[in-house]
JSON list of N, CA and C in Angstrom, two decimals:
[
{"chain": "R", "resi": 6, "resn": "MET", "atom": "N", "xyz": [-28.91, 20.75, 6.74]},
{"chain": "R", "resi": 6, "resn": "MET", "atom": "CA", "xyz": [-27.00, 20.24, 7.34]},
{"chain": "R", "resi": 6, "resn": "MET", "atom": "C", "xyz": [-26.04, 19.91, 6.71]},
{"chain": "R", "resi": 7, "resn": "ALA", "atom": "N", "xyz": [-25.29, 20.98, 6.91]},
{"chain": "R", "resi": 7, "resn": "ALA", "atom": "CA", "xyz": [-23.40, 21.13, 5.97]},
{"chain": "R", "resi": 7, "resn": "ALA", "atom": "C", "xyz": [-23.58, 19.22, 5.56]},
{"chain": "R", "resi": 8, "resn": "GLN", "atom": "N", "xyz": [-22.83, 19.53, 4.22]},
{"chain": "R", "resi": 8, "resn": "GLN", "atom": "CA", "xyz": [-21.83, 18.02, 4.69]},
{"chain": "R", "resi": 8, "resn": "GLN", "atom": "C", "xyz": [-21.13, 17.68, 3.88]},
{"chain": "R", "resi": 9, "resn": "ALA", "atom": "N", "xyz": [-19.57, 17.04, 3.71]},
{"chain": "R", "resi": 9, "resn": "ALA", "atom": "CA", "xyz": [-18.42, 17.14, 3.84]},
{"chain": "R", "resi": 9, "resn": "ALA", "atom": "C", "xyz": [-18.54, 17.18, 2.53]},
{"chain": "R", "resi": 10, "resn": "SER", "atom": "N", "xyz": [-17.18, 17.09, 1.41]},
{"chain": "R", "resi": 10, "resn": "SER", "atom": "CA", "xyz": [-17.09, 17.14, -0.21]},
{"chain": "R", "resi": 10, "resn": "SER", "atom": "C", "xyz": [-16.57, 15.61, 0.12]},
{"chain": "R", "resi": 11, "resn": "LYS", "atom": "N", "xyz": [-16.08, 15.19, -1.23]},
{"chain": "R", "resi": 11, "resn": "LYS", "atom": "CA", "xyz": [-16.42, 13.57, -1.04]},
{"chain": "R", "resi": 11, "resn": "LYS", "atom": "C", "xyz": [-14.90, 13.08, -1.01]},
{"chain": "R", "resi": 12, "resn": "ASN", "atom": "N", "xyz": [-13.80, 14.32, -1.40]},
{"chain": "R", "resi": 12, "resn": "ASN", "atom": "CA", "xyz": [-12.72, 14.64, -0.72]},
{"chain": "R", "resi": 12, "resn": "ASN", "atom": "C", "xyz": [-12.13, 14.97, 0.62]},
{"chain": "R", "resi": 13, "resn": "ALA", "atom": "N", "xyz": [-12.61, 15.26, 0.94]},
{"chain": "R", "resi": 13, "resn": "ALA", "atom": "CA", "xyz": [-12.68, 15.53, 2.48]},
{"chain": "R", "resi": 13, "resn": "ALA", "atom": "C", "xyz": [-13.12, 14.07, 2.50]},
{"chain": "R", "resi": 14, "resn": "ARG", "atom": "N", "xyz": [-13.80, 12.89, 2.24]},
{"chain": "R", "resi": 14, "resn": "ARG", "atom": "CA", "xyz": [-13.96, 11.96, 2.92]},
{"chain": "R", "resi": 14, "resn": "ARG", "atom": "C", "xyz": [-14.26, 11.03, 2.78]},
{"chain": "R", "resi": 15, "resn": "THR", "atom": "N", "xyz": [-13.22, 10.74, 2.09]},
{"chain": "R", "resi": 15, "resn": "THR", "atom": "CA", "xyz": [-11.35, 9.83, 1.10]},
{"chain": "R", "resi": 15, "resn": "THR", "atom": "C", "xyz": [-10.67, 9.94, 3.27]},
{"chain": "R", "resi": 16, "resn": "SER", "atom": "N", "xyz": [-9.89, 8.97, 3.19]},
{"chain": "R", "resi": 16, "resn": "SER", "atom": "CA", "xyz": [-9.19, 8.42, 4.15]},
{"chain": "R", "resi": 16, "resn": "SER", "atom": "C", "xyz": [-7.54, 9.14, 3.37]},
{"chain": "R", "resi": 17, "resn": "LYS", "atom": "N", "xyz": [-6.75, 8.72, 3.78]},
{"chain": "R", "resi": 17, "resn": "LYS", "atom": "CA", "xyz": [-5.38, 9.78, 3.28]},
{"chain": "R", "resi": 17, "resn": "LYS", "atom": "C", "xyz": [-4.31, 8.64, 4.18]},
{"chain": "R", "resi": 18, "resn": "ALA", "atom": "N", "xyz": [-4.05, 8.19, 2.49]},
{"chain": "R", "resi": 18, "resn": "ALA", "atom": "CA", "xyz": [-2.99, 7.00, 2.52]},
{"chain": "R", "resi": 18, "resn": "ALA", "atom": "C", "xyz": [-1.86, 7.26, 2.45]},
{"chain": "R", "resi": 19, "resn": "THR", "atom": "N", "xyz": [-0.62, 7.06, 2.90]},
{"chain": "R", "resi": 19, "resn": "THR", "atom": "CA", "xyz": [0.55, 7.31, 2.56]},
{"chain": "R", "resi": 19, "resn": "THR", "atom": "C", "xyz": [0.98, 6.30, 2.14]},
{"chain": "R", "resi": 20, "resn": "GLN", "atom": "N", "xyz": [1.91, 6.02, 0.87]},
{"chain": "R", "resi": 20, "resn": "GLN", "atom": "CA", "xyz": [2.77, 4.68, 1.11]},
{"chain": "R", "resi": 20, "resn": "GLN", "atom": "C", "xyz": [4.57, 4.65, 1.64]},
{"chain": "R", "resi": 21, "resn": "GLN", "atom": "N", "xyz": [4.31, 3.46, 2.20]},
{"chain": "R", "resi": 21, "resn": "GLN", "atom": "CA", "xyz": [6.40, 3.94, 2.13]},
{"chain": "R", "resi": 21, "resn": "GLN", "atom": "C", "xyz": [7.04, 2.77, 1.96]},
{"chain": "R", "resi": 22, "resn": "PHE", "atom": "N", "xyz": [8.45, 2.88, 1.03]},
{"chain": "R", "resi": 22, "resn": "PHE", "atom": "CA", "xyz": [8.49, 1.93, 0.60]},
{"chain": "R", "resi": 22, "resn": "PHE", "atom": "C", "xyz": [10.24, 1.81, 1.21]},
{"chain": "R", "resi": 23, "resn": "PHE", "atom": "N", "xyz": [10.45, 0.67, 1.30]},
{"chain": "R", "resi": 23, "resn": "PHE", "atom": "CA", "xyz": [11.78, -0.03, 2.03]},
{"chain": "R", "resi": 23, "resn": "PHE", "atom": "C", "xyz": [12.17, -0.38, 1.53]},
{"chain": "R", "resi": 24, "resn": "CYS", "atom": "N", "xyz": [14.23, -0.11, 2.06]},
{"chain": "R", "resi": 24, "resn": "CYS", "atom": "CA", "xyz": [14.63, -1.08, 1.18]},
{"chain": "R", "resi": 24, "resn": "CYS", "atom": "C", "xyz": [15.69, -2.08, 0.60]},
{"chain": "R", "resi": 25, "resn": "SER", "atom": "N", "xyz": [15.89, -2.58, 0.22]},
{"chain": "R", "resi": 25, "resn": "SER", "atom": "CA", "xyz": [16.09, -4.45, 0.45]},
{"chain": "R", "resi": 25, "resn": "SER", "atom": "C", "xyz": [16.74, -4.50, 2.27]},
{"chain": "R", "resi": 26, "resn": "CYS", "atom": "N", "xyz": [18.32, -3.40, 2.38]},
{"chain": "R", "resi": 26, "resn": "CYS", "atom": "CA", "xyz": [18.68, -3.47, 3.96]},
{"chain": "R", "resi": 26, "resn": "CYS", "atom": "C", "xyz": [18.21, -3.18, 4.58]},
{"chain": "R", "resi": 27, "resn": "GLY", "atom": "N", "xyz": [16.51, -3.08, 4.88]},
{"chain": "R", "resi": 27, "resn": "GLY", "atom": "CA", "xyz": [15.60, -2.77, 5.94]},
{"chain": "R", "resi": 27, "resn": "GLY", "atom": "C", "xyz": [15.41, -0.90, 6.07]},
{"chain": "R", "resi": 28, "resn": "GLY", "atom": "N", "xyz": [16.78, -0.01, 5.49]},
{"chain": "R", "resi": 28, "resn": "GLY", "atom": "CA", "xyz": [15.39, 1.21, 5.75]},
{"chain": "R", "resi": 28, "resn": "GLY", "atom": "C", "xyz": [14.64, 2.09, 4.89]},
{"chain": "R", "resi": 29, "resn": "GLU", "atom": "N", "xyz": [14.57, 2.69, 4.65]},
{"chain": "R", "resi": 29, "resn": "GLU", "atom": "CA", "xyz": [13.17, 3.22, 4.78]},
{"chain": "R", "resi": 29, "resn": "GLU", "atom": "C", "xyz": [13.86, 4.45, 3.73]},
{"chain": "R", "resi": 30, "resn": "VAL", "atom": "N", "xyz": [12.93, 4.42, 2.04]},
{"chain": "R", "resi": 30, "resn": "VAL", "atom": "CA", "xyz": [13.36, 4.73, 1.38]},
{"chain": "R", "resi": 30, "resn": "VAL", "atom": "C", "xyz": [12.31, 6.65, 1.83]},
{"chain": "R", "resi": 31, "resn": "LYS", "atom": "N", "xyz": [13.30, 7.73, 1.19]},
{"chain": "R", "resi": 31, "resn": "LYS", "atom": "CA", "xyz": [12.70, 9.26, 1.35]},
{"chain": "R", "resi": 31, "resn": "LYS", "atom": "C", "xyz": [12.95, 9.87, -0.23]},
{"chain": "R", "resi": 32, "resn": "MET", "atom": "N", "xyz": [12.44, 10.38, -0.67]},
{"chain": "R", "resi": 32, "resn": "MET", "atom": "CA", "xyz": [12.93, 11.25, -1.60]},
{"chain": "R", "resi": 32, "resn": "MET", "atom": "C", "xyz": [13.25, 12.79, -1.34]},
{"chain": "R", "resi": 33, "resn": "LYS", "atom": "N", "xyz": [13.97, 13.23, -2.61]},
{"chain": "R", "resi": 33, "resn": "LYS", "atom": "CA", "xyz": [14.74, 14.15, -1.92]},
{"chain": "R", "resi": 33, "resn": "LYS", "atom": "C", "xyz": [14.64, 15.01, -3.86]},
{"chain": "R", "resi": 34, "resn": "THR", "atom": "N", "xyz": [14.79, 16.78, -3.77]},
{"chain": "R", "resi": 34, "resn": "THR", "atom": "CA", "xyz": [14.46, 17.16, -4.71]},
{"chain": "R", "resi": 34, "resn": "THR", "atom": "C", "xyz": [15.86, 17.98, -4.67]},
{"chain": "R", "resi": 35, "resn": "LEU", "atom": "N", "xyz": [16.94, 17.51, -6.30]},
{"chain": "R", "resi": 35, "resn": "LEU", "atom": "CA", "xyz": [18.00, 17.92, -6.38]},
{"chain": "R", "resi": 35, "resn": "LEU", "atom": "C", "xyz": [17.88, 19.29, -7.21]},
{"chain": "R", "resi": 36, "resn": "PHE", "atom": "N", "xyz": [18.74, 19.85, -7.07]},
{"chain": "R", "resi": 36, "resn": "PHE", "atom": "CA", "xyz": [18.56, 21.03, -8.55]},
{"chain": "R", "resi": 36, "resn": "PHE", "atom": "C", "xyz": [20.58, 20.77, -8.78]},
{"chain": "R", "resi": 37, "resn": "GLU", "atom": "N", "xyz": [20.08, 20.52, -10.62]},
{"chain": "R", "resi": 37, "resn": "GLU", "atom": "CA", "xyz": [21.46, 20.88, -10.64]},
{"chain": "R", "resi": 37, "resn": "GLU", "atom": "C", "xyz": [21.60, 21.23, -12.21]},
{"chain": "R", "resi": 38, "resn": "ASN", "atom": "N", "xyz": [22.53, 22.07, -12.70]},
{"chain": "R", "resi": 38, "resn": "ASN", "atom": "CA", "xyz": [21.91, 22.59, -14.50]},
{"chain": "R", "resi": 38, "resn": "ASN", "atom": "C", "xyz": [21.06, 23.00, -14.58]},
{"chain": "R", "resi": 39, "resn": "GLY", "atom": "N", "xyz": [20.56, 23.72, -13.93]},
{"chain": "R", "resi": 39, "resn": "GLY", "atom": "CA", "xyz": [19.39, 23.86, -14.05]},
{"chain": "R", "resi": 39, "resn": "GLY", "atom": "C", "xyz": [17.88, 23.54, -13.56]},
{"chain": "R", "resi": 40, "resn": "LYS", "atom": "N", "xyz": [18.24, 22.22, -13.76]},
{"chain": "R", "resi": 40, "resn": "LYS", "atom": "CA", "xyz": [17.57, 21.82, -13.44]},
{"chain": "R", "resi": 40, "resn": "LYS", "atom": "C", "xyz": [16.45, 20.31, -12.27]},
{"chain": "R", "resi": 41, "resn": "VAL", "atom": "N", "xyz": [15.40, 20.28, -11.86]},
{"chain": "R", "resi": 41, "resn": "VAL", "atom": "CA", "xyz": [14.92, 20.15, -10.47]},
{"chain": "R", "resi": 41, "resn": "VAL", "atom": "C", "xyz": [15.07, 18.30, -10.78]},
{"chain": "R", "resi": 42, "resn": "LYS", "atom": "N", "xyz": [15.41, 18.40, -10.16]},
{"chain": "R", "resi": 42, "resn": "LYS", "atom": "CA", "xyz": [15.36, 16.15, -10.50]},
{"chain": "R", "resi": 42, "resn": "LYS", "atom": "C", "xyz": [15.47, 15.18, -9.08]},
{"chain": "R", "resi": 43, "resn": "ASN", "atom": "N", "xyz": [14.19, 14.75, -9.01]},
{"chain": "R", "resi": 43, "resn": "ASN", "atom": "CA", "xyz": [13.38, 14.14, -8.44]},
{"chain": "R", "resi": 43, "resn": "ASN", "atom": "C", "xyz": [14.22, 12.28, -7.84]},
{"chain": "R", "resi": 44, "resn": "ILE", "atom": "N", "xyz": [14.68, 12.30, -6.98]},
{"chain": "R", "resi": 44, "resn": "ILE", "atom": "CA", "xyz": [15.37, 10.81, -6.47]},
{"chain": "R", "resi": 44, "resn": "ILE", "atom": "C", "xyz": [14.90, 10.32, -5.60]},
{"chain": "R", "resi": 45, "resn": "ALA", "atom": "N", "xyz": [14.99, 9.07, -5.44]},
{"chain": "R", "resi": 45, "resn": "ALA", "atom": "CA", "xyz": [14.40, 8.41, -4.53]},
{"chain": "R", "resi": 45, "resn": "ALA", "atom": "C", "xyz": [15.45, 7.99, -3.33]},
{"chain": "R", "resi": 46, "resn": "GLU", "atom": "N", "xyz": [15.80, 8.08, -1.63]},
{"chain": "R", "resi": 46, "resn": "GLU", "atom": "CA", "xyz": [17.50, 7.50, -1.65]},
{"chain": "R", "resi": 46, "resn": "GLU", "atom": "C", "xyz": [17.08, 6.94, 0.07]},
{"chain": "R", "resi": 47, "resn": "CYS", "atom": "N", "xyz": [17.70, 5.69, -0.12]},
{"chain": "R", "resi": 47, "resn": "CYS", "atom": "CA", "xyz": [17.77, 4.65, 1.34]},
{"chain": "R", "resi": 47, "resn": "CYS", "atom": "C", "xyz": [17.86, 5.86, 2.23]},
{"chain": "R", "resi": 48, "resn": "ASP", "atom": "N", "xyz": [17.43, 6.13, 3.57]},
{"chain": "R", "resi": 48, "resn": "ASP", "atom": "CA", "xyz": [18.09, 6.59, 4.62]},
{"chain": "R", "resi": 48, "resn": "ASP", "atom": "C", "xyz": [19.36, 5.92, 5.82]},
{"chain": "R", "resi": 49, "resn": "LYS", "atom": "N", "xyz": [19.24, 4.45, 5.57]},
{"chain": "R", "resi": 49, "resn": "LYS", "atom": "CA", "xyz": [20.42, 2.98, 5.35]},
{"chain": "R", "resi": 49, "resn": "LYS", "atom": "C", "xyz": [21.77, 3.21, 4.93]},
{"chain": "R", "resi": 50, "resn": "CYS", "atom": "N", "xyz": [21.84, 2.72, 3.85]},
{"chain": "R", "resi": 50, "resn": "CYS", "atom": "CA", "xyz": [23.05, 2.62, 3.61]},
{"chain": "R", "resi": 50, "resn": "CYS", "atom": "C", "xyz": [22.81, 3.77, 2.24]},
{"chain": "R", "resi": 51, "resn": "LYS", "atom": "N", "xyz": [21.72, 4.70, 1.54]},
{"chain": "R", "resi": 51, "resn": "LYS", "atom": "CA", "xyz": [22.53, 5.75, 0.44]},
{"chain": "R", "resi": 51, "resn": "LYS", "atom": "C", "xyz": [22.38, 5.56, -0.38]},
{"chain": "R", "resi": 52, "resn": "ARG", "atom": "N", "xyz": [21.57, 4.08, -0.75]},
{"chain": "R", "resi": 52, "resn": "ARG", "atom": "CA", "xyz": [21.06, 3.86, -2.43]},
{"chain": "R", "resi": 52, "resn": "ARG", "atom": "C", "xyz": [20.60, 5.03, -2.47]},
{"chain": "R", "resi": 53, "resn": "THR", "atom": "N", "xyz": [20.48, 5.50, -4.05]},
{"chain": "R", "resi": 53, "resn": "THR", "atom": "CA", "xyz": [19.92, 6.46, -4.78]},
{"chain": "R", "resi": 53, "resn": "THR", "atom": "C", "xyz": [19.04, 5.46, -6.38]},
{"chain": "R", "resi": 54, "resn": "GLU", "atom": "N", "xyz": [17.85, 5.71, -6.24]},
{"chain": "R", "resi": 54, "resn": "GLU", "atom": "CA", "xyz": [17.03, 4.97, -8.06]},
{"chain": "R", "resi": 54, "resn": "GLU", "atom": "C", "xyz": [16.55, 6.43, -8.05]},
{"chain": "R", "resi": 55, "resn": "ARG", "atom": "N", "xyz": [15.88, 5.72, -8.96]},
{"chain": "R", "resi": 55, "resn": "ARG", "atom": "CA", "xyz": [14.76, 6.92, -10.24]},
{"chain": "R", "resi": 55, "resn": "ARG", "atom": "C", "xyz": [13.17, 7.05, -9.50]},
{"chain": "R", "resi": 56, "resn": "ARG", "atom": "N", "xyz": [13.35, 6.03, -8.80]},
{"chain": "R", "resi": 56, "resn": "ARG", "atom": "CA", "xyz": [12.01, 6.44, -8.68]},
{"chain": "R", "resi": 56, "resn": "ARG", "atom": "C", "xyz": [11.99, 5.28, -6.32]},
{"chain": "R", "resi": 57, "resn": "PRO", "atom": "N", "xyz": [11.19, 5.11, -6.11]},
{"chain": "R", "resi": 57, "resn": "PRO", "atom": "CA", "xyz": [11.06, 4.39, -4.51]},
{"chain": "R", "resi": 57, "resn": "PRO", "atom": "C", "xyz": [11.02, 2.97, -5.07]},
{"chain": "R", "resi": 58, "resn": "SER", "atom": "N", "xyz": [9.92, 2.67, -6.16]},
{"chain": "R", "resi": 58, "resn": "SER", "atom": "CA", "xyz": [9.33, 1.60, -6.89]},
{"chain": "R", "resi": 58, "resn": "SER", "atom": "C", "xyz": [11.29, 0.30, -7.36]},
{"chain": "R", "resi": 59, "resn": "ASP", "atom": "N", "xyz": [12.32, 1.30, -7.67]},
{"chain": "R", "resi": 59, "resn": "ASP", "atom": "CA", "xyz": [13.23, 0.37, -8.35]},
{"chain": "R", "resi": 59, "resn": "ASP", "atom": "C", "xyz": [14.05, -0.45, -6.76]},
{"chain": "R", "resi": 60, "resn": "PHE", "atom": "N", "xyz": [13.47, 0.29, -6.42]},
{"chain": "R", "resi": 60, "resn": "PHE", "atom": "CA", "xyz": [14.38, -0.75, -4.29]},
{"chain": "R", "resi": 60, "resn": "PHE", "atom": "C", "xyz": [14.00, -2.25, -4.61]},
{"chain": "R", "resi": 61, "resn": "LYS", "atom": "N", "xyz": [12.83, -2.94, -5.19]},
{"chain": "R", "resi": 61, "resn": "LYS", "atom": "CA", "xyz": [12.92, -3.81, -5.21]},
{"chain": "R", "resi": 61, "resn": "LYS", "atom": "C", "xyz": [13.16, -4.81, -5.81]}
]
């Protein structure tokens, strides 16, 4: 009997972050001065931070 691998059996959990204004925080990638830069931005108030956990 064929069995599924351990990784296939684990459930995929995505974590959602919310700003204090109530908007959802999404990650965006910017390309500036030849470098790739990841930032987190609130959909509602357009506040930007370095990572989603900084919105607390």
